[in-house]
């Protein structure tokens, strides 16, 4: 359930690992598949490991920001629409 401290990230656009922390070394807890309609909310964000998503329809995306998802776990910012990511980070 969204709260005043919940940020809407919208849907993911590619297969995304949800990890136990904001690090590529953190264990994967679940895999989220893109479906274009399921939106995700974050309860916070942190700087963590840099993730590079290259050779994709959106161009090369590089980010060291990770979102703590309302459903639990952490997901890299590269998995979400970059305009939504910028809005969330600008409001925080």
PDB file of N, CA and C in Angstrom, residues 9 12 16-19 21-22 32 65-69 72-80:
ATOM      1  N   UNK A   9       7.628   3.755  -9.161  1.00  0.00           N
ATOM      2  CA  UNK A   9       8.664   3.592 -10.179  1.00  0.00           C
ATOM      3  C   UNK A   9       8.087   3.150 -11.511  1.00  0.00           C
ATOM      4  N   UNK A  12       8.820  -2.390 -14.721  1.00  0.00           N
ATOM      5  CA  UNK A  12      10.197  -2.658 -15.147  1.00  0.00           C
ATOM      6  C   UNK A  12      10.164  -2.927 -16.648  1.00  0.00           C
ATOM      7  N   UNK A  16      14.578  -8.532 -14.197  1.00  0.00           N
ATOM      8  CA  UNK A  16      15.269  -7.823 -13.133  1.00  0.00           C
ATOM      9  C   UNK A  16      15.438  -8.691 -11.896  1.00  0.00           C
ATOM     10  N   UNK A  17      16.653  -8.745 -11.399  1.00  0.00           N
ATOM     11  CA  UNK A  17      16.913  -9.455 -10.157  1.00  0.00           C
ATOM     12  C   UNK A  17      16.599  -8.558  -8.967  1.00  0.00           C
ATOM     13  N   UNK A  18      15.868  -9.094  -8.013  1.00  0.00           N
ATOM     14  CA  UNK A  18      15.626  -8.406  -6.743  1.00  0.00           C
ATOM     15  C   UNK A  18      16.576  -9.045  -5.748  1.00  0.00           C
ATOM     16  N   UNK A  19      17.427  -8.232  -5.140  1.00  0.00           N
ATOM     17  CA  UNK A  19      18.482  -8.736  -4.261  1.00  0.00           C
ATOM     18  C   UNK A  19      18.231  -8.339  -2.816  1.00  0.00           C
ATOM     19  N   UNK A  21      20.226  -6.765  -0.880  1.00  0.00           N
ATOM     20  CA  UNK A  21      20.860  -5.479  -0.594  1.00  0.00           C
ATOM     21  C   UNK A  21      21.232  -4.774  -1.880  1.00  0.00           C
ATOM     22  N   UNK A  22      21.704  -3.518  -1.788  1.00  0.00           N
ATOM     23  CA  UNK A  22      22.041  -2.735  -2.981  1.00  0.00           C
ATOM     24  C   UNK A  22      23.424  -3.065  -3.543  1.00  0.00           C
ATOM     25  N   UNK A  32      11.959 -10.572 -11.364  1.00  0.00           N
ATOM     26  CA  UNK A  32      10.768  -9.892 -11.866  1.00  0.00           C
ATOM     27  C   UNK A  32      10.836  -9.850 -13.385  1.00  0.00           C
ATOM     28  N   UNK A  65      22.448   3.787  -8.398  1.00  0.00           N
ATOM     29  CA  UNK A  65      21.315   3.910  -7.486  1.00  0.00           C
ATOM     30  C   UNK A  65      20.518   2.618  -7.455  1.00  0.00           C
ATOM     31  N   UNK A  66      20.073   2.260  -6.267  1.00  0.00           N
ATOM     32  CA  UNK A  66      19.263   1.064  -6.049  1.00  0.00           C
ATOM     33  C   UNK A  66      18.025   1.467  -5.262  1.00  0.00           C
ATOM     34  N   UNK A  67      16.903   0.830  -5.579  1.00  0.00           N
ATOM     35  CA  UNK A  67      15.658   1.095  -4.879  1.00  0.00           C
ATOM     36  C   UNK A  67      15.283  -0.068  -3.975  1.00  0.00           C
ATOM     37  N   UNK A  68      14.879   0.277  -2.746  1.00  0.00           N
ATOM     38  CA  UNK A  68      14.325  -0.726  -1.844  1.00  0.00           C
ATOM     39  C   UNK A  68      12.842  -0.822  -2.180  1.00  0.00           C
ATOM     40  N   UNK A  69      12.426  -1.954  -2.692  1.00  0.00           N
ATOM     41  CA  UNK A  69      11.067  -2.114  -3.165  1.00  0.00           C
ATOM     42  C   UNK A  69      10.089  -2.353  -2.015  1.00  0.00           C
ATOM     43  N   UNK A  72       9.699  -5.795  -0.943  1.00  0.00           N
ATOM     44  CA  UNK A  72      10.878  -6.387  -0.312  1.00  0.00           C
ATOM     45  C   UNK A  72      12.018  -6.527  -1.304  1.00  0.00           C
ATOM     46  N   UNK A  73      13.223  -6.348  -0.818  1.00  0.00           N
ATOM     47  CA  UNK A  73      14.410  -6.491  -1.638  1.00  0.00           C
ATOM     48  C   UNK A  73      14.814  -5.201  -2.335  1.00  0.00           C
ATOM     49  N   UNK A  74      15.938  -5.270  -3.030  1.00  0.00           N
ATOM     50  CA  UNK A  74      16.537  -4.123  -3.708  1.00  0.00           C
ATOM     51  C   UNK A  74      16.670  -4.413  -5.190  1.00  0.00           C
ATOM     52  N   UNK A  75      16.454  -3.375  -6.005  1.00  0.00           N
ATOM     53  CA  UNK A  75      16.526  -3.520  -7.451  1.00  0.00           C
ATOM     54  C   UNK A  75      17.262  -2.306  -8.023  1.00  0.00           C
ATOM     55  N   UNK A  76      18.145  -2.550  -8.973  1.00  0.00           N
ATOM     56  CA  UNK A  76      18.908  -1.470  -9.587  1.00  0.00           C
ATOM     57  C   UNK A  76      18.012  -0.517 -10.363  1.00  0.00           C
ATOM     58  N   UNK A  77      18.377   0.751 -10.362  1.00  0.00           N
ATOM     59  CA  UNK A  77      17.634   1.779 -11.087  1.00  0.00           C
ATOM     60  C   UNK A  77      17.629   1.546 -12.591  1.00  0.00           C
ATOM     61  N   UNK A  78      18.596   0.785 -13.129  1.00  0.00           N
ATOM     62  CA  UNK A  78      18.635   0.559 -14.572  1.00  0.00           C
ATOM     63  C   UNK A  78      17.434  -0.246 -15.066  1.00  0.00           C
ATOM     64  N   UNK A  79      16.713  -0.869 -14.154  1.00  0.00           N
ATOM     65  CA  UNK A  79      15.579  -1.718 -14.535  1.00  0.00           C
ATOM     66  C   UNK A  79      14.281  -0.951 -14.752  1.00  0.00           C
ATOM     67  N   UNK A  80      14.284   0.341 -14.439  1.00  0.00           N
ATOM     68  CA  UNK A  80      13.070   1.143 -14.522  1.00  0.00           C
ATOM     69  C   UNK A  80      13.241   2.266 -15.532  1.00  0.00           C
TER      70      UNK A  80
END
